[in-house]
Amino acid sequence: MAMLTIRNLPDEVHRALRMRAAQHGRSTEAEVRALLEEAVKPQGRLKLGSRLADIGRKIKLTNEEVALIHQRDKSAPRLVDLE
């Protein structure tokens, strides 16, 4: 797992982190990890299935068309030549 060193952290920021960590019942290090994770997590990210369902509703797919989409190809996989 990666390590991160933060230099020149102002004392008031460090104090605020310690207080926030105590409020959440965790160490300062765990609090910083939680803050960083929350900061970089994508907001409002849709999953592919949700997006495809939205598209289907928008173009008004019929029940028969939806049934066709759910059919799976049961044929044996084929090798792909990448050369």
PDB file of N, CA, C and O in Angstrom, chain B, residues numbered from 101:
ATOM      1  N   MET B 101       0.844  -1.176   0.000  1.00  0.00           N
ATOM      2  CA  MET B 101       0.000   0.000   0.000  1.00  0.00           C
ATOM      3  C   MET B 101       0.888   1.237   0.000  1.00  0.00           C
ATOM      4  O   MET B 101       1.954   1.234   0.615  1.00  0.00           O
ATOM      5  N   ALA B 102       0.470   2.267  -0.667  1.00  0.00           N
ATOM      6  CA  ALA B 102       1.271   3.488  -0.811  1.00  0.00           C
ATOM      7  C   ALA B 102       1.311   4.292   0.483  1.00  0.00           C
ATOM      8  O   ALA B 102       0.415   4.213   1.323  1.00  0.00           O
ATOM      9  N   MET B 103       2.381   5.064   0.609  1.00  0.00           N
ATOM     10  CA  MET B 103       2.522   5.977   1.743  1.00  0.00           C
ATOM     11  C   MET B 103       2.618   7.390   1.205  1.00  0.00           C
ATOM     12  O   MET B 103       3.079   7.608   0.084  1.00  0.00           O
ATOM     13  N   LEU B 104       2.182   8.346   2.006  1.00  0.00           N
ATOM     14  CA  LEU B 104       2.197   9.748   1.600  1.00  0.00           C
ATOM     15  C   LEU B 104       2.717  10.571   2.765  1.00  0.00           C
ATOM     16  O   LEU B 104       2.277  10.395   3.901  1.00  0.00           O
ATOM     17  N   THR B 105       3.651  11.467   2.486  1.00  0.00           N
ATOM     18  CA  THR B 105       4.171  12.383   3.490  1.00  0.00           C
ATOM     19  C   THR B 105       3.708  13.782   3.131  1.00  0.00           C
ATOM     20  O   THR B 105       3.847  14.212   1.986  1.00  0.00           O
ATOM     21  N   ILE B 106       3.161  14.491   4.098  1.00  0.00           N
ATOM     22  CA  ILE B 106       2.718  15.865   3.861  1.00  0.00           C
ATOM     23  C   ILE B 106       3.615  16.783   4.678  1.00  0.00           C
ATOM     24  O   ILE B 106       3.649  16.702   5.906  1.00  0.00           O
ATOM     25  N   ARG B 107       4.331  17.647   3.996  1.00  0.00           N
ATOM     26  CA  ARG B 107       5.246  18.568   4.667  1.00  0.00           C
ATOM     27  C   ARG B 107       4.594  19.934   4.817  1.00  0.00           C
ATOM     28  O   ARG B 107       3.685  20.296   4.071  1.00  0.00           O
ATOM     29  N   ASN B 108       5.074  20.673   5.788  1.00  0.00           N
ATOM     30  CA  ASN B 108       4.652  22.067   6.021  1.00  0.00           C
ATOM     31  C   ASN B 108       3.149  22.206   6.257  1.00  0.00           C
ATOM     32  O   ASN B 108       2.522  23.160   5.797  1.00  0.00           O
ATOM     33  N   LEU B 109       2.593  21.254   6.968  1.00  0.00           N
ATOM     34  CA  LEU B 109       1.177  21.322   7.326  1.00  0.00           C
ATOM     35  C   LEU B 109       1.026  22.328   8.465  1.00  0.00           C
ATOM     36  O   LEU B 109       1.647  22.164   9.515  1.00  0.00           O
ATOM     37  N   PRO B 110       0.215  23.361   8.275  1.00  0.00           N
ATOM     38  CA  PRO B 110       0.062  24.357   9.339  1.00  0.00           C
ATOM     39  C   PRO B 110      -0.468  23.713  10.627  1.00  0.00           C
ATOM     40  O   PRO B 110      -1.266  22.777  10.588  1.00  0.00           O
ATOM     41  N   ASP B 111      -0.003  24.239  11.770  1.00  0.00           N
ATOM     42  CA  ASP B 111      -0.410  23.692  13.068  1.00  0.00           C
ATOM     43  C   ASP B 111      -1.919  23.703  13.241  1.00  0.00           C
ATOM     44  O   ASP B 111      -2.490  22.753  13.778  1.00  0.00           O
ATOM     45  N   GLU B 112      -2.575  24.777  12.790  1.00  0.00           N
ATOM     46  CA  GLU B 112      -4.034  24.856  12.979  1.00  0.00           C
ATOM     47  C   GLU B 112      -4.769  23.793  12.158  1.00  0.00           C
ATOM     48  O   GLU B 112      -5.823  23.309  12.572  1.00  0.00           O
ATOM     49  N   VAL B 113      -4.218  23.431  11.000  1.00  0.00           N
ATOM     50  CA  VAL B 113      -4.824  22.369  10.189  1.00  0.00           C
ATOM     51  C   VAL B 113      -4.640  21.028  10.888  1.00  0.00           C
ATOM     52  O   VAL B 113      -5.564  20.216  10.935  1.00  0.00           O
ATOM     53  N   HIS B 114      -3.456  20.799  11.425  1.00  0.00           N
ATOM     54  CA  HIS B 114      -3.194  19.554  12.145  1.00  0.00           C
ATOM     55  C   HIS B 114      -4.098  19.433  13.372  1.00  0.00           C
ATOM     56  O   HIS B 114      -4.639  18.363  13.650  1.00  0.00           O
ATOM     57  N   ARG B 115      -4.254  20.531  14.097  1.00  0.00           N
ATOM     58  CA  ARG B 115      -5.153  20.532  15.267  1.00  0.00           C
ATOM     59  C   ARG B 115      -6.592  20.215  14.852  1.00  0.00           C
ATOM     60  O   ARG B 115      -7.274  19.422  15.502  1.00  0.00           O
ATOM     61  N   ALA B 116      -7.041  20.842  13.766  1.00  0.00           N
ATOM     62  CA  ALA B 116      -8.403  20.615  13.283  1.00  0.00           C
ATOM     63  C   ALA B 116      -8.593  19.154  12.858  1.00  0.00           C
ATOM     64  O   ALA B 116      -9.648  18.567  13.098  1.00  0.00           O
ATOM     65  N   LEU B 117      -7.575  18.573  12.230  1.00  0.00           N
ATOM     66  CA  LEU B 117      -7.646  17.162  11.844  1.00  0.00           C
ATOM     67  C   LEU B 117      -7.731  16.250  13.064  1.00  0.00           C
ATOM     68  O   LEU B 117      -8.500  15.289  13.083  1.00  0.00           O
ATOM     69  N   ARG B 118      -6.923  16.567  14.092  1.00  0.00           N
ATOM     70  CA  ARG B 118      -6.963  15.764  15.321  1.00  0.00           C
ATOM     71  C   ARG B 118      -8.334  15.846  15.984  1.00  0.00           C
ATOM     72  O   ARG B 118      -8.859  14.839  16.459  1.00  0.00           O
ATOM     73  N   MET B 119      -8.914  17.047  16.016  1.00  0.00           N
ATOM     74  CA  MET B 119     -10.234  17.221  16.631  1.00  0.00           C
ATOM     75  C   MET B 119     -11.306  16.483  15.819  1.00  0.00           C
ATOM     76  O   MET B 119     -12.180  15.821  16.379  1.00  0.00           O
ATOM     77  N   ARG B 120     -11.223  16.609  14.513  1.00  0.00           N
ATOM     78  CA  ARG B 120     -12.190  15.927  13.652  1.00  0.00           C
ATOM     79  C   ARG B 120     -12.075  14.406  13.808  1.00  0.00           C
ATOM     80  O   ARG B 120     -13.084  13.702  13.857  1.00  0.00           O
ATOM     81  N   ALA B 121     -10.846  13.912  13.884  1.00  0.00           N
ATOM     82  CA  ALA B 121     -10.628  12.477  14.069  1.00  0.00           C
ATOM     83  C   ALA B 121     -11.230  12.008  15.391  1.00  0.00           C
ATOM     84  O   ALA B 121     -11.864  10.955  15.448  1.00  0.00           O
ATOM     85  N   ALA B 122     -11.035  12.774  16.432  1.00  0.00           N
ATOM     86  CA  ALA B 122     -11.584  12.412  17.738  1.00  0.00           C
ATOM     87  C   ALA B 122     -13.117  12.371  17.697  1.00  0.00           C
ATOM     88  O   ALA B 122     -13.733  11.493  18.301  1.00  0.00           O
ATOM     89  N   GLN B 123     -13.717  13.307  16.994  1.00  0.00           N
ATOM     90  CA  GLN B 123     -15.173  13.331  16.866  1.00  0.00           C
ATOM     91  C   GLN B 123     -15.694  12.085  16.153  1.00  0.00           C
ATOM     92  O   GLN B 123     -16.790  11.607  16.445  1.00  0.00           O
ATOM     93  N   HIS B 124     -14.898  11.563  15.214  1.00  0.00           N
ATOM     94  CA  HIS B 124     -15.306  10.374  14.476  1.00  0.00           C
ATOM     95  C   HIS B 124     -14.772   9.086  15.101  1.00  0.00           C
ATOM     96  O   HIS B 124     -15.001   7.997  14.573  1.00  0.00           O
ATOM     97  N   GLY B 125     -14.070   9.205  16.210  1.00  0.00           N
ATOM     98  CA  GLY B 125     -13.572   8.032  16.918  1.00  0.00           C
ATOM     99  C   GLY B 125     -12.485   7.273  16.176  1.00  0.00           C
ATOM    100  O   GLY B 125     -12.443   6.043  16.220  1.00  0.00           O
ATOM    101  N   ARG B 126     -11.611   7.993  15.499  1.00  0.00           N
ATOM    102  CA  ARG B 126     -10.523   7.334  14.790  1.00  0.00           C
ATOM    103  C   ARG B 126      -9.245   8.145  14.934  1.00  0.00           C
ATOM    104  O   ARG B 126      -9.256   9.265  15.445  1.00  0.00           O
ATOM    105  N   SER B 127      -8.149   7.564  14.476  1.00  0.00           N
ATOM    106  CA  SER B 127      -6.859   8.244  14.551  1.00  0.00           C
ATOM    107  C   SER B 127      -6.813   9.374  13.523  1.00  0.00           C
ATOM    108  O   SER B 127      -7.613   9.422  12.589  1.00  0.00           O
ATOM    109  N   THR B 128      -5.858  10.278  13.720  1.00  0.00           N
ATOM    110  CA  THR B 128      -5.683  11.369  12.765  1.00  0.00           C
ATOM    111  C   THR B 128      -5.350  10.803  11.389  1.00  0.00           C
ATOM    112  O   THR B 128      -5.851  11.288  10.375  1.00  0.00           O
ATOM    113  N   GLU B 129      -4.518   9.794  11.357  1.00  0.00           N
ATOM    114  CA  GLU B 129      -4.141   9.166  10.084  1.00  0.00           C
ATOM    115  C   GLU B 129      -5.356   8.558   9.382  1.00  0.00           C
ATOM    116  O   GLU B 129      -5.516   8.713   8.171  1.00  0.00           O
ATOM    117  N   ALA B 130      -6.208   7.868  10.138  1.00  0.00           N
ATOM    118  CA  ALA B 130      -7.421   7.286   9.561  1.00  0.00           C
ATOM    119  C   ALA B 130      -8.367   8.376   9.071  1.00  0.00           C
ATOM    120  O   ALA B 130      -9.035   8.208   8.051  1.00  0.00           O
ATOM    121  N   GLU B 131      -8.426   9.486   9.792  1.00  0.00           N
ATOM    122  CA  GLU B 131      -9.278  10.603   9.373  1.00  0.00           C
ATOM    123  C   GLU B 131      -8.791  11.198   8.052  1.00  0.00           C
ATOM    124  O   GLU B 131      -9.595  11.505   7.172  1.00  0.00           O
ATOM    125  N   VAL B 132      -7.486  11.360   7.917  1.00  0.00           N
ATOM    126  CA  VAL B 132      -6.919  11.897   6.679  1.00  0.00           C
ATOM    127  C   VAL B 132      -7.210  10.940   5.520  1.00  0.00           C
ATOM    128  O   VAL B 132      -7.558  11.384   4.425  1.00  0.00           O
ATOM    129  N   ARG B 133      -7.068   9.627   5.754  1.00  0.00           N
ATOM    130  CA  ARG B 133      -7.391   8.654   4.701  1.00  0.00           C
ATOM    131  C   ARG B 133      -8.848   8.785   4.272  1.00  0.00           C
ATOM    132  O   ARG B 133      -9.150   8.771   3.079  1.00  0.00           O
ATOM    133  N   ALA B 134      -9.758   8.914   5.248  1.00  0.00           N
ATOM    134  CA  ALA B 134     -11.184   9.043   4.936  1.00  0.00           C
ATOM    135  C   ALA B 134     -11.462  10.326   4.150  1.00  0.00           C
ATOM    136  O   ALA B 134     -12.234  10.313   3.192  1.00  0.00           O
ATOM    137  N   LEU B 135     -10.841  11.418   4.549  1.00  0.00           N
ATOM    138  CA  LEU B 135     -11.031  12.691   3.840  1.00  0.00           C
ATOM    139  C   LEU B 135     -10.518  12.618   2.404  1.00  0.00           C
ATOM    140  O   LEU B 135     -11.178  13.089   1.478  1.00  0.00           O
ATOM    141  N   LEU B 136      -9.343  12.027   2.228  1.00  0.00           N
ATOM    142  CA  LEU B 136      -8.779  11.903   0.885  1.00  0.00           C
ATOM    143  C   LEU B 136      -9.643  11.008   0.003  1.00  0.00           C
ATOM    144  O   LEU B 136      -9.888  11.324  -1.162  1.00  0.00           O
ATOM    145  N   GLU B 137     -10.100   9.899   0.558  1.00  0.00           N
ATOM    146  CA  GLU B 137     -10.949   8.987  -0.210  1.00  0.00           C
ATOM    147  C   GLU B 137     -12.234   9.689  -0.648  1.00  0.00           C
ATOM    148  O   GLU B 137     -12.651   9.552  -1.798  1.00  0.00           O
ATOM    149  N   GLU B 138     -12.854  10.424   0.243  1.00  0.00           N
ATOM    150  CA  GLU B 138     -14.083  11.147  -0.080  1.00  0.00           C
ATOM    151  C   GLU B 138     -13.828  12.235  -1.121  1.00  0.00           C
ATOM    152  O   GLU B 138     -14.673  12.487  -1.980  1.00  0.00           O
ATOM    153  N   ALA B 139     -12.675  12.872  -1.045  1.00  0.00           N
ATOM    154  CA  ALA B 139     -12.353  13.975  -1.958  1.00  0.00           C
ATOM    155  C   ALA B 139     -12.154  13.498  -3.397  1.00  0.00           C
ATOM    156  O   ALA B 139     -12.469  14.233  -4.332  1.00  0.00           O
ATOM    157  N   VAL B 140     -11.644  12.296  -3.589  1.00  0.00           N
ATOM    158  CA  VAL B 140     -11.343  11.840  -4.941  1.00  0.00           C
ATOM    159  C   VAL B 140     -12.386  10.888  -5.513  1.00  0.00           C
ATOM    160  O   VAL B 140     -12.297  10.486  -6.673  1.00  0.00           O
ATOM    161  N   LYS B 141     -13.376  10.528  -4.696  1.00  0.00           N
ATOM    162  CA  LYS B 141     -14.420   9.621  -5.167  1.00  0.00           C
ATOM    163  C   LYS B 141     -15.301  10.336  -6.185  1.00  0.00           C
ATOM    164  O   LYS B 141     -15.721  11.468  -5.942  1.00  0.00           O
ATOM    165  N   PRO B 142     -15.592   9.693  -7.329  1.00  0.00           N
ATOM    166  CA  PRO B 142     -16.447  10.339  -8.325  1.00  0.00           C
ATOM    167  C   PRO B 142     -17.839  10.617  -7.756  1.00  0.00           C
ATOM    168  O   PRO B 142     -18.423   9.767  -7.085  1.00  0.00           O
ATOM    169  N   GLN B 143     -18.357  11.793  -8.024  1.00  0.00           N
ATOM    170  CA  GLN B 143     -19.683  12.171  -7.541  1.00  0.00           C
ATOM    171  C   GLN B 143     -20.716  11.899  -8.624  1.00  0.00           C
ATOM    172  O   GLN B 143     -20.490  12.205  -9.795  1.00  0.00           O
ATOM    173  N   GLY B 144     -21.836  11.332  -8.238  1.00  0.00           N
ATOM    174  CA  GLY B 144     -22.935  11.135  -9.157  1.00  0.00           C
ATOM    175  C   GLY B 144     -22.624  10.192 -10.308  1.00  0.00           C
ATOM    176  O   GLY B 144     -23.227  10.289 -11.377  1.00  0.00           O
ATOM    177  N   ARG B 145     -21.695   9.290 -10.093  1.00  0.00           N
ATOM    178  CA  ARG B 145     -21.307   8.369 -11.157  1.00  0.00           C
ATOM    179  C   ARG B 145     -22.411   7.343 -11.400  1.00  0.00           C
ATOM    180  O   ARG B 145     -22.869   6.676 -10.473  1.00  0.00           O
ATOM    181  N   LEU B 146     -22.825   7.227 -12.642  1.00  0.00           N
ATOM    182  CA  LEU B 146     -23.827   6.236 -13.009  1.00  0.00           C
ATOM    183  C   LEU B 146     -23.142   4.950 -13.435  1.00  0.00           C
ATOM    184  O   LEU B 146     -22.067   4.975 -14.034  1.00  0.00           O
ATOM    185  N   LYS B 147     -23.756   3.854 -13.129  1.00  0.00           N
ATOM    186  CA  LYS B 147     -23.246   2.587 -13.608  1.00  0.00           C
ATOM    187  C   LYS B 147     -23.756   2.370 -15.027  1.00  0.00           C
ATOM    188  O   LYS B 147     -24.775   2.938 -15.420  1.00  0.00           O
ATOM    189  N   LEU B 148     -23.058   1.562 -15.779  1.00  0.00           N
ATOM    190  CA  LEU B 148     -23.382   1.340 -17.176  1.00  0.00           C
ATOM    191  C   LEU B 148     -24.809   0.838 -17.354  1.00  0.00           C
ATOM    192  O   LEU B 148     -25.516   1.301 -18.250  1.00  0.00           O
ATOM    193  N   GLY B 149     -25.244  -0.099 -16.518  1.00  0.00           N
ATOM    194  CA  GLY B 149     -26.602  -0.635 -16.639  1.00  0.00           C
ATOM    195  C   GLY B 149     -27.654   0.440 -16.461  1.00  0.00           C
ATOM    196  O   GLY B 149     -28.647   0.460 -17.189  1.00  0.00           O
ATOM    197  N   SER B 150     -27.453   1.336 -15.503  1.00  0.00           N
ATOM    198  CA  SER B 150     -28.396   2.432 -15.277  1.00  0.00           C
ATOM    199  C   SER B 150     -28.451   3.348 -16.488  1.00  0.00           C
ATOM    200  O   SER B 150     -29.527   3.792 -16.888  1.00  0.00           O
ATOM    201  N   ARG B 151     -27.306   3.627 -17.065  1.00  0.00           N
ATOM    202  CA  ARG B 151     -27.256   4.506 -18.238  1.00  0.00           C
ATOM    203  C   ARG B 151     -27.957   3.866 -19.430  1.00  0.00           C
ATOM    204  O   ARG B 151     -28.710   4.528 -20.144  1.00  0.00           O
ATOM    205  N   LEU B 152     -27.706   2.576 -19.641  1.00  0.00           N
ATOM    206  CA  LEU B 152     -28.360   1.869 -20.741  1.00  0.00           C
ATOM    207  C   LEU B 152     -29.877   1.815 -20.555  1.00  0.00           C
ATOM    208  O   LEU B 152     -30.628   1.952 -21.520  1.00  0.00           O
ATOM    209  N   ALA B 153     -30.325   1.613 -19.310  1.00  0.00           N
ATOM    210  CA  ALA B 153     -31.770   1.601 -19.045  1.00  0.00           C
ATOM    211  C   ALA B 153     -32.374   2.962 -19.360  1.00  0.00           C
ATOM    212  O   ALA B 153     -33.469   3.039 -19.919  1.00  0.00           O
ATOM    213  N   ASP B 154     -31.676   4.031 -19.008  1.00  0.00           N
ATOM    214  CA  ASP B 154     -32.159   5.384 -19.328  1.00  0.00           C
ATOM    215  C   ASP B 154     -32.294   5.587 -20.830  1.00  0.00           C
ATOM    216  O   ASP B 154     -33.272   6.167 -21.303  1.00  0.00           O
ATOM    217  N   ILE B 155     -31.303   5.103 -21.574  1.00  0.00           N
ATOM    218  CA  ILE B 155     -31.347   5.234 -23.032  1.00  0.00           C
ATOM    219  C   ILE B 155     -32.534   4.450 -23.587  1.00  0.00           C
ATOM    220  O   ILE B 155     -33.248   4.937 -24.463  1.00  0.00           O
ATOM    221  N   GLY B 156     -32.744   3.231 -23.074  1.00  0.00           N
ATOM    222  CA  GLY B 156     -33.869   2.418 -23.527  1.00  0.00           C
ATOM    223  C   GLY B 156     -35.204   3.101 -23.288  1.00  0.00           C
ATOM    224  O   GLY B 156     -36.087   3.063 -24.145  1.00  0.00           O
ATOM    225  N   ARG B 157     -35.354   3.725 -22.126  1.00  0.00           N
ATOM    226  CA  ARG B 157     -36.596   4.457 -21.833  1.00  0.00           C
ATOM    227  C   ARG B 157     -36.754   5.654 -22.762  1.00  0.00           C
ATOM    228  O   ARG B 157     -37.852   5.952 -23.232  1.00  0.00           O
ATOM    229  N   LYS B 158     -35.644   6.332 -23.017  1.00  0.00           N
ATOM    230  CA  LYS B 158     -35.697   7.530 -23.855  1.00  0.00           C
ATOM    231  C   LYS B 158     -36.126   7.199 -25.290  1.00  0.00           C
ATOM    232  O   LYS B 158     -36.896   7.941 -25.900  1.00  0.00           O
ATOM    233  N   ILE B 159     -35.621   6.076 -25.823  1.00  0.00           N
ATOM    234  CA  ILE B 159     -35.981   5.725 -27.201  1.00  0.00           C
ATOM    235  C   ILE B 159     -37.211   4.820 -27.259  1.00  0.00           C
ATOM    236  O   ILE B 159     -37.596   4.356 -28.332  1.00  0.00           O
ATOM    237  N   LYS B 160     -37.825   4.574 -26.104  1.00  0.00           N
ATOM    238  CA  LYS B 160     -39.092   3.830 -26.001  1.00  0.00           C
ATOM    239  C   LYS B 160     -39.005   2.435 -26.616  1.00  0.00           C
ATOM    240  O   LYS B 160     -39.762   2.086 -27.523  1.00  0.00           O
ATOM    241  N   LEU B 161     -38.059   1.647 -26.097  1.00  0.00           N
ATOM    242  CA  LEU B 161     -37.947   0.263 -26.552  1.00  0.00           C
ATOM    243  C   LEU B 161     -39.219  -0.500 -26.204  1.00  0.00           C
ATOM    244  O   LEU B 161     -39.816  -0.277 -25.151  1.00  0.00           O
ATOM    245  N   THR B 162     -39.628  -1.400 -27.091  1.00  0.00           N
ATOM    246  CA  THR B 162     -40.795  -2.244 -26.813  1.00  0.00           C
ATOM    247  C   THR B 162     -40.355  -3.423 -25.953  1.00  0.00           C
ATOM    248  O   THR B 162     -39.159  -3.673 -25.806  1.00  0.00           O
ATOM    249  N   ASN B 163     -41.314  -4.145 -25.388  1.00  0.00           N
ATOM    250  CA  ASN B 163     -40.999  -5.327 -24.582  1.00  0.00           C
ATOM    251  C   ASN B 163     -40.279  -6.381 -25.418  1.00  0.00           C
ATOM    252  O   ASN B 163     -39.390  -7.072 -24.922  1.00  0.00           O
ATOM    253  N   GLU B 164     -40.665  -6.503 -26.685  1.00  0.00           N
ATOM    254  CA  GLU B 164     -40.017  -7.471 -27.567  1.00  0.00           C
ATOM    255  C   GLU B 164     -38.554  -7.095 -27.799  1.00  0.00           C
ATOM    256  O   GLU B 164     -37.682  -7.964 -27.812  1.00  0.00           O
ATOM    257  N   GLU B 165     -38.290  -5.821 -27.980  1.00  0.00           N
ATOM    258  CA  GLU B 165     -36.907  -5.370 -28.181  1.00  0.00           C
ATOM    259  C   GLU B 165     -36.070  -5.595 -26.924  1.00  0.00           C
ATOM    260  O   GLU B 165     -34.904  -5.979 -27.015  1.00  0.00           O
ATOM    261  N   VAL B 166     -36.650  -5.364 -25.771  1.00  0.00           N
ATOM    262  CA  VAL B 166     -35.938  -5.606 -24.507  1.00  0.00           C
ATOM    263  C   VAL B 166     -35.638  -7.086 -24.363  1.00  0.00           C
ATOM    264  O   VAL B 166     -34.550  -7.451 -23.916  1.00  0.00           O
ATOM    265  N   ALA B 167     -36.589  -7.958 -24.736  1.00  0.00           N
ATOM    266  CA  ALA B 167     -36.372  -9.403 -24.668  1.00  0.00           C
ATOM    267  C   ALA B 167     -35.210  -9.814 -25.562  1.00  0.00           C
ATOM    268  O   ALA B 167     -34.415 -10.675 -25.185  1.00  0.00           O
ATOM    269  N   LEU B 168     -35.101  -9.207 -26.747  1.00  0.00           N
ATOM    270  CA  LEU B 168     -33.983  -9.509 -27.642  1.00  0.00           C
ATOM    271  C   LEU B 168     -32.647  -9.125 -27.015  1.00  0.00           C
ATOM    272  O   LEU B 168     -31.655  -9.837 -27.168  1.00  0.00           O
ATOM    273  N   ILE B 169     -32.629  -8.019 -26.322  1.00  0.00           N
ATOM    274  CA  ILE B 169     -31.397  -7.560 -25.664  1.00  0.00           C
ATOM    275  C   ILE B 169     -30.955  -8.557 -24.597  1.00  0.00           C
ATOM    276  O   ILE B 169     -29.758  -8.777 -24.410  1.00  0.00           O
ATOM    277  N   HIS B 170     -31.913  -9.159 -23.899  1.00  0.00           N
ATOM    278  CA  HIS B 170     -31.588 -10.076 -22.800  1.00  0.00           C
ATOM    279  C   HIS B 170     -31.162 -11.460 -23.277  1.00  0.00           C
ATOM    280  O   HIS B 170     -30.642 -12.249 -22.488  1.00  0.00           O
ATOM    281  N   GLN B 171     -31.374 -11.767 -24.554  1.00  0.00           N
ATOM    282  CA  GLN B 171     -30.930 -13.060 -25.074  1.00  0.00           C
ATOM    283  C   GLN B 171     -29.413 -13.085 -25.114  1.00  0.00           C
ATOM    284  O   GLN B 171     -28.768 -12.098 -25.467  1.00  0.00           O
ATOM    285  N   ARG B 172     -28.867 -14.209 -24.752  1.00  0.00           N
ATOM    286  CA  ARG B 172     -27.411 -14.337 -24.752  1.00  0.00           C
ATOM    287  C   ARG B 172     -26.961 -15.200 -25.909  1.00  0.00           C
ATOM    288  O   ARG B 172     -27.647 -16.139 -26.314  1.00  0.00           O
ATOM    289  N   ASP B 173     -25.809 -14.869 -26.429  1.00  0.00           N
ATOM    290  CA  ASP B 173     -25.197 -15.666 -27.482  1.00  0.00           C
ATOM    291  C   ASP B 173     -24.574 -16.886 -26.823  1.00  0.00           C
ATOM    292  O   ASP B 173     -23.650 -16.761 -26.019  1.00  0.00           O
ATOM    293  N   LYS B 174     -25.080 -18.064 -27.164  1.00  0.00           N
ATOM    294  CA  LYS B 174     -24.603 -19.286 -26.524  1.00  0.00           C
ATOM    295  C   LYS B 174     -23.572 -20.025 -27.383  1.00  0.00           C
ATOM    296  O   LYS B 174     -23.190 -21.151 -27.063  1.00  0.00           O
ATOM    297  N   SER B 175     -23.129 -19.404 -28.455  1.00  0.00           N
ATOM    298  CA  SER B 175     -22.130 -20.056 -29.298  1.00  0.00           C
ATOM    299  C   SER B 175     -20.769 -20.052 -28.593  1.00  0.00           C
ATOM    300  O   SER B 175     -20.503 -19.242 -27.705  1.00  0.00           O
ATOM    301  N   ALA B 176     -19.926 -20.985 -29.025  1.00  0.00           N
ATOM    302  CA  ALA B 176     -18.598 -21.106 -28.419  1.00  0.00           C
ATOM    303  C   ALA B 176     -17.769 -19.857 -28.726  1.00  0.00           C
ATOM    304  O   ALA B 176     -17.893 -19.280 -29.806  1.00  0.00           O
ATOM    305  N   PRO B 177     -16.941 -19.446 -27.798  1.00  0.00           N
ATOM    306  CA  PRO B 177     -16.096 -18.274 -28.051  1.00  0.00           C
ATOM    307  C   PRO B 177     -15.124 -18.553 -29.190  1.00  0.00           C
ATOM    308  O   PRO B 177     -14.700 -19.689 -29.400  1.00  0.00           O
ATOM    309  N   ARG B 178     -14.783 -17.504 -29.913  1.00  0.00           N
ATOM    310  CA  ARG B 178     -13.843 -17.607 -31.029  1.00  0.00           C
ATOM    311  C   ARG B 178     -12.528 -16.922 -30.646  1.00  0.00           C
ATOM    312  O   ARG B 178     -12.519 -15.919 -29.933  1.00  0.00           O
ATOM    313  N   LEU B 179     -11.434 -17.477 -31.130  1.00  0.00           N
ATOM    314  CA  LEU B 179     -10.145 -16.835 -30.912  1.00  0.00           C
ATOM    315  C   LEU B 179     -10.047 -15.580 -31.756  1.00  0.00           C
ATOM    316  O   LEU B 179     -10.556 -15.531 -32.875  1.00  0.00           O
ATOM    317  N   VAL B 180      -9.400 -14.579 -31.221  1.00  0.00           N
ATOM    318  CA  VAL B 180      -9.222 -13.315 -31.925  1.00  0.00           C
ATOM    319  C   VAL B 180      -7.778 -13.232 -32.395  1.00  0.00           C
ATOM    320  O   VAL B 180      -6.850 -13.430 -31.611  1.00  0.00           O
ATOM    321  N   ASP B 181      -7.591 -12.939 -33.683  1.00  0.00           N
ATOM    322  CA  ASP B 181      -6.248 -12.773 -34.228  1.00  0.00           C
ATOM    323  C   ASP B 181      -5.874 -11.291 -34.131  1.00  0.00           C
ATOM    324  O   ASP B 181      -6.473 -10.450 -34.802  1.00  0.00           O
ATOM    325  N   LEU B 182      -4.894 -10.982 -33.305  1.00  0.00           N
ATOM    326  CA  LEU B 182      -4.491  -9.603 -33.080  1.00  0.00           C
ATOM    327  C   LEU B 182      -3.313  -9.181 -33.945  1.00  0.00           C
ATOM    328  O   LEU B 182      -2.746  -8.106 -33.749  1.00  0.00           O
ATOM    329  N   GLU B 183      -2.954 -10.002 -34.875  1.00  0.00           N
ATOM    330  CA  GLU B 183      -1.806  -9.655 -35.726  1.00  0.00           C
ATOM    331  C   GLU B 183      -2.257  -9.059 -37.027  1.00  0.00           C
ATOM    332  O   GLU B 183      -1.427  -8.708 -37.866  1.00  0.00           O
TER     333      GLU B 183
END
